[in-house]
C-alpha cells in the first residue's frame, strides 16, 4: 500500500514548526509519517530528510507546505525534485502552490508547466537566501562602522602584562615563556601584545 509522508523544515532550533505542522495535519497526514529538520536549507545533508528519502518507495506521496521548506539552493532543489519524482517514482504536493502537484497533469504539458513553476519558485527561494546574506553582511558592516564589536569579549590582561611585553620585546624572555606567564596561547599573546603596543602609540 502506498504511503503518504510529510516534510517540515525550520532554519533554527528556536523557530517554531507549528504552522507547517498544522497545514500537514489538515491535509490528513499522520504525525508518525512526518519528518522534521531544524537546520538551514542550504543543502540536503539533513538527517531527517535523508531518513525520509530512504523510506520513500515508488508511488508514495510527499507533502511539503512550501517549496522553500524543501530547500533554498536553486540548483539542488531542481535536482532533488527530479530525483524524487523520476528516480524514486514518488509524487510531490506543495500545499502553498497547487500547480506543484505531480499527481495532476502527468502528460507532457502538465510536466512542462510543473517544471516551469518549480524553476521560478526555486529561483525565488534562492534569491531570497542571497538577499538575506547580503542584508546580514550590510548590517554587520554598519554595526562595525558604529564601533560594535562581535565575538566573545577578550579576557582581561594580567596586571604585569606591560612588564612581560617589555621583557619579550627586549629579548630577555621568549614568546612561549611570555605567553605562559600570561596564561594564554602564544598566538593570543602575540596578537594582544601588538594590540597593546598599537594602543600605547596612539
Short mmCIF file of C-alpha atoms in Angstrom, two decimals:
data_model
loop_
_atom_site.label_atom_id
_atom_site.label_comp_id
_atom_site.label_asym_id
_atom_site.label_seq_id
_atom_site.Cartn_x
_atom_site.Cartn_y
_atom_site.Cartn_z
CA UNK A 1 0.00 0.00 0.00
CA UNK A 2 1.36 3.43 -0.97
CA UNK A 3 2.32 5.67 1.94
CA UNK A 4 1.92 9.40 2.50
CA UNK A 5 4.72 11.39 4.13
CA UNK A 6 5.23 14.99 5.13
CA UNK A 7 8.42 17.01 5.40
CA UNK A 8 8.89 20.04 7.70
CA UNK A 9 11.94 22.26 7.98
CA UNK A 10 12.76 25.31 10.08
CA UNK A 11 16.13 27.03 9.88
CA UNK A 12 17.00 27.02 13.59
CA UNK A 13 16.02 25.21 16.77
CA UNK A 14 14.44 28.42 18.05
CA UNK A 15 11.97 28.64 15.16
CA UNK A 16 8.53 27.11 15.51
CA UNK A 17 7.28 24.47 13.08
CA UNK A 18 3.63 24.66 14.23
CA UNK A 19 2.38 26.45 11.10
CA UNK A 20 3.76 23.74 8.83
CA UNK A 21 2.60 21.01 11.19
CA UNK A 22 -0.97 22.36 11.19
CA UNK A 23 -1.05 22.57 7.38
CA UNK A 24 0.11 18.97 7.00
CA UNK A 25 -2.34 17.73 9.62
CA UNK A 26 -5.15 19.48 7.75
CA UNK A 27 -4.02 17.64 4.61
CA UNK A 28 -4.70 14.41 6.53
CA UNK A 29 -1.15 13.34 7.41
CA UNK A 30 -0.35 11.19 10.40
CA UNK A 31 2.34 12.54 12.74
CA UNK A 32 4.20 9.24 12.62
CA UNK A 33 4.89 9.90 8.94
CA UNK A 34 6.22 13.43 9.44
CA UNK A 35 9.93 14.22 9.26
CA UNK A 36 11.21 17.43 10.84
CA UNK A 37 14.63 19.05 10.41
CA UNK A 38 15.74 22.12 12.33
CA UNK A 39 18.59 23.42 10.24
CA UNK A 40 19.45 25.53 7.21
CA UNK A 41 18.06 24.66 3.79
CA UNK A 42 21.34 25.43 2.03
CA UNK A 43 21.80 21.75 1.09
CA UNK A 44 20.10 18.38 1.51
CA UNK A 45 22.52 16.86 4.04
CA UNK A 46 19.86 16.88 6.77
CA UNK A 47 19.35 13.81 8.96
CA UNK A 48 15.55 13.61 8.90
CA UNK A 49 15.34 14.41 5.20
CA UNK A 50 17.84 11.67 4.37
CA UNK A 51 15.98 9.22 6.62
CA UNK A 52 12.72 10.06 4.84
CA UNK A 53 14.24 9.60 1.37
CA UNK A 54 15.43 6.11 2.38
CA UNK A 55 11.84 5.21 3.31
CA UNK A 56 10.22 6.55 0.13
CA UNK A 57 9.04 3.89 -2.32
CA UNK A 58 7.58 4.12 -5.82
CA UNK A 59 4.12 5.77 -5.91
CA UNK A 60 4.42 7.12 -2.35
CA UNK A 61 3.25 10.70 -1.81
CA UNK A 62 5.24 13.53 -0.19
CA UNK A 63 3.70 16.75 1.14
CA UNK A 64 5.58 19.98 1.91
CA UNK A 65 3.96 23.27 2.86
CA UNK A 66 6.08 25.42 0.54
CA UNK A 67 8.99 24.92 -1.84
CA UNK A 68 11.45 26.79 0.40
CA UNK A 69 10.82 24.22 3.16
CA UNK A 70 12.28 21.64 0.81
CA UNK A 71 15.42 23.75 0.35
CA UNK A 72 16.89 27.11 -0.63
CA UNK A 73 19.54 26.20 -3.16
CA UNK A 74 18.05 26.67 -6.65
CA UNK A 75 20.10 24.04 -8.49
CA UNK A 76 19.82 21.47 -5.69
CA UNK A 77 16.03 21.86 -5.35
CA UNK A 78 15.62 21.10 -9.06
CA UNK A 79 18.00 18.15 -8.87
CA UNK A 80 16.29 16.76 -5.76
CA UNK A 81 12.79 17.22 -7.24
CA UNK A 82 13.77 15.28 -10.36
CA UNK A 83 15.47 12.59 -8.30
CA UNK A 84 12.36 12.09 -6.15
CA UNK A 85 9.81 12.17 -8.96
CA UNK A 86 11.75 10.37 -11.69
CA UNK A 87 14.20 8.03 -9.98
CA UNK A 88 12.27 7.29 -6.77
CA UNK A 89 8.96 7.49 -8.69
CA UNK A 90 7.04 9.36 -5.98
CA UNK A 91 4.51 12.19 -6.20
CA UNK A 92 5.03 15.56 -4.50
CA UNK A 93 2.42 18.07 -3.38
CA UNK A 94 3.39 21.64 -2.42
CA UNK A 95 0.44 22.92 -0.40
CA UNK A 96 1.10 26.64 -0.98
CA UNK A 97 1.32 26.14 -4.75
CA UNK A 98 -1.44 23.90 -6.19
CA UNK A 99 0.30 23.86 -9.59
CA UNK A 100 3.10 21.88 -7.96
CA UNK A 101 1.14 18.67 -7.54
CA UNK A 102 2.70 15.90 -9.61
CA UNK A 103 -0.43 13.75 -9.32
CA UNK A 104 -2.08 16.08 -11.83
CA UNK A 105 -1.15 16.56 -15.44
CA UNK A 106 1.22 13.65 -15.89
CA UNK A 107 1.14 14.24 -19.66
CA UNK A 108 3.88 16.23 -21.41
CA UNK A 109 2.13 19.60 -20.98
CA UNK A 110 1.47 19.03 -17.28
CA UNK A 111 5.10 18.07 -16.67
CA UNK A 112 6.27 21.08 -18.68
CA UNK A 113 4.11 23.52 -16.67
CA UNK A 114 5.16 21.93 -13.39
CA UNK A 115 8.85 22.27 -14.37
CA UNK A 116 8.42 25.97 -15.23
CA UNK A 117 6.66 26.76 -11.94
CA UNK A 118 9.25 24.80 -9.98
CA UNK A 119 12.16 26.63 -11.64
CA UNK A 120 10.60 30.04 -10.95
CA UNK A 121 9.86 29.22 -7.30
CA UNK A 122 13.27 27.66 -6.74
CA UNK A 123 14.91 30.77 -8.18
CA UNK A 124 12.83 32.98 -5.88
CA UNK A 125 13.78 30.84 -2.86
CA UNK A 126 17.50 31.06 -3.61
CA UNK A 127 17.29 34.75 -4.47
CA UNK A 128 15.74 35.42 -1.07
CA UNK A 129 18.54 33.43 0.56
CA UNK A 130 21.12 35.60 -1.24
CA UNK A 131 19.27 38.75 -0.18
CA UNK A 132 19.28 37.60 3.45
CA UNK A 133 23.05 37.02 3.31
CA UNK A 134 23.57 40.45 1.75
CA UNK A 135 21.38 42.16 4.37
CA UNK A 136 23.28 40.37 7.15
CA UNK A 137 26.64 41.45 5.70
CA UNK A 138 25.44 45.05 5.33
CA UNK A 139 24.09 45.03 8.89
CA UNK A 140 27.38 43.71 10.28
CA UNK A 141 29.38 46.29 8.29
CA UNK A 142 27.13 49.11 9.54
CA UNK A 143 27.42 47.88 13.14
CA UNK A 144 31.22 47.69 12.88
CA UNK A 145 31.26 51.23 11.49
CA UNK A 146 29.39 52.30 14.65
CA UNK A 147 32.04 50.59 16.77
CA UNK A 148 30.06 47.45 17.66
CA UNK A 149 32.40 44.52 18.35
CA UNK A 150 31.48 40.93 17.54
CA UNK A 151 32.65 37.69 19.10
CA UNK A 152 33.47 36.85 22.69
CA UNK A 153 34.87 39.71 24.78
CA UNK A 154 38.61 39.45 25.35
CA UNK A 155 39.76 38.20 28.74
CA UNK A 156 41.30 40.96 30.88
CA UNK A 157 45.06 41.30 30.62
CA UNK A 158 47.15 40.35 33.67
CA UNK A 159 48.38 43.32 35.72
CA UNK A 160 52.01 42.64 34.82
CA UNK A 161 51.26 42.45 31.08
CA UNK A 162 53.14 45.68 30.20
CA UNK A 163 56.24 44.42 32.04
CA UNK A 164 56.06 40.99 30.33
CA UNK A 165 55.68 42.71 26.97
CA UNK A 166 58.79 44.82 27.58
CA UNK A 167 60.79 41.74 28.59
CA UNK A 168 59.62 39.91 25.47
CA UNK A 169 60.36 42.86 23.19
CA UNK A 170 63.84 43.23 24.69
CA UNK A 171 64.52 39.52 24.15
CA UNK A 172 65.06 38.71 27.81
CA UNK A 173 62.25 36.12 27.67
CA UNK A 174 60.89 34.06 24.77
CA UNK A 175 57.41 34.44 23.34
CA UNK A 176 56.49 30.99 24.65
CA UNK A 177 57.59 31.94 28.17
CA UNK A 178 55.77 35.28 27.99
CA UNK A 179 52.57 33.55 26.83
CA UNK A 180 52.86 31.01 29.70
CA UNK A 181 53.33 33.81 32.24
CA UNK A 182 50.16 35.48 30.89
CA UNK A 183 48.21 32.22 30.83
CA UNK A 184 47.35 32.35 27.14
CA UNK A 185 48.37 30.64 23.87
CA UNK A 186 51.41 32.06 22.09
CA UNK A 187 49.34 33.30 19.13
CA UNK A 188 46.99 35.13 21.53
CA UNK A 189 49.90 36.68 23.40
CA UNK A 190 51.47 37.99 20.19
CA UNK A 191 48.15 39.42 19.00
CA UNK A 192 47.38 41.07 22.36
CA UNK A 193 50.96 42.41 22.60
CA UNK A 194 50.68 44.00 19.16
CA UNK A 195 47.26 45.48 20.02
CA UNK A 196 48.61 46.79 23.33
CA UNK A 197 51.63 48.36 21.65
CA UNK A 198 49.44 49.97 18.97
CA UNK A 199 47.19 51.37 21.69
CA UNK A 200 50.19 52.82 23.52
CA UNK A 201 51.37 54.55 20.36
CA UNK A 202 48.01 56.25 19.71
#
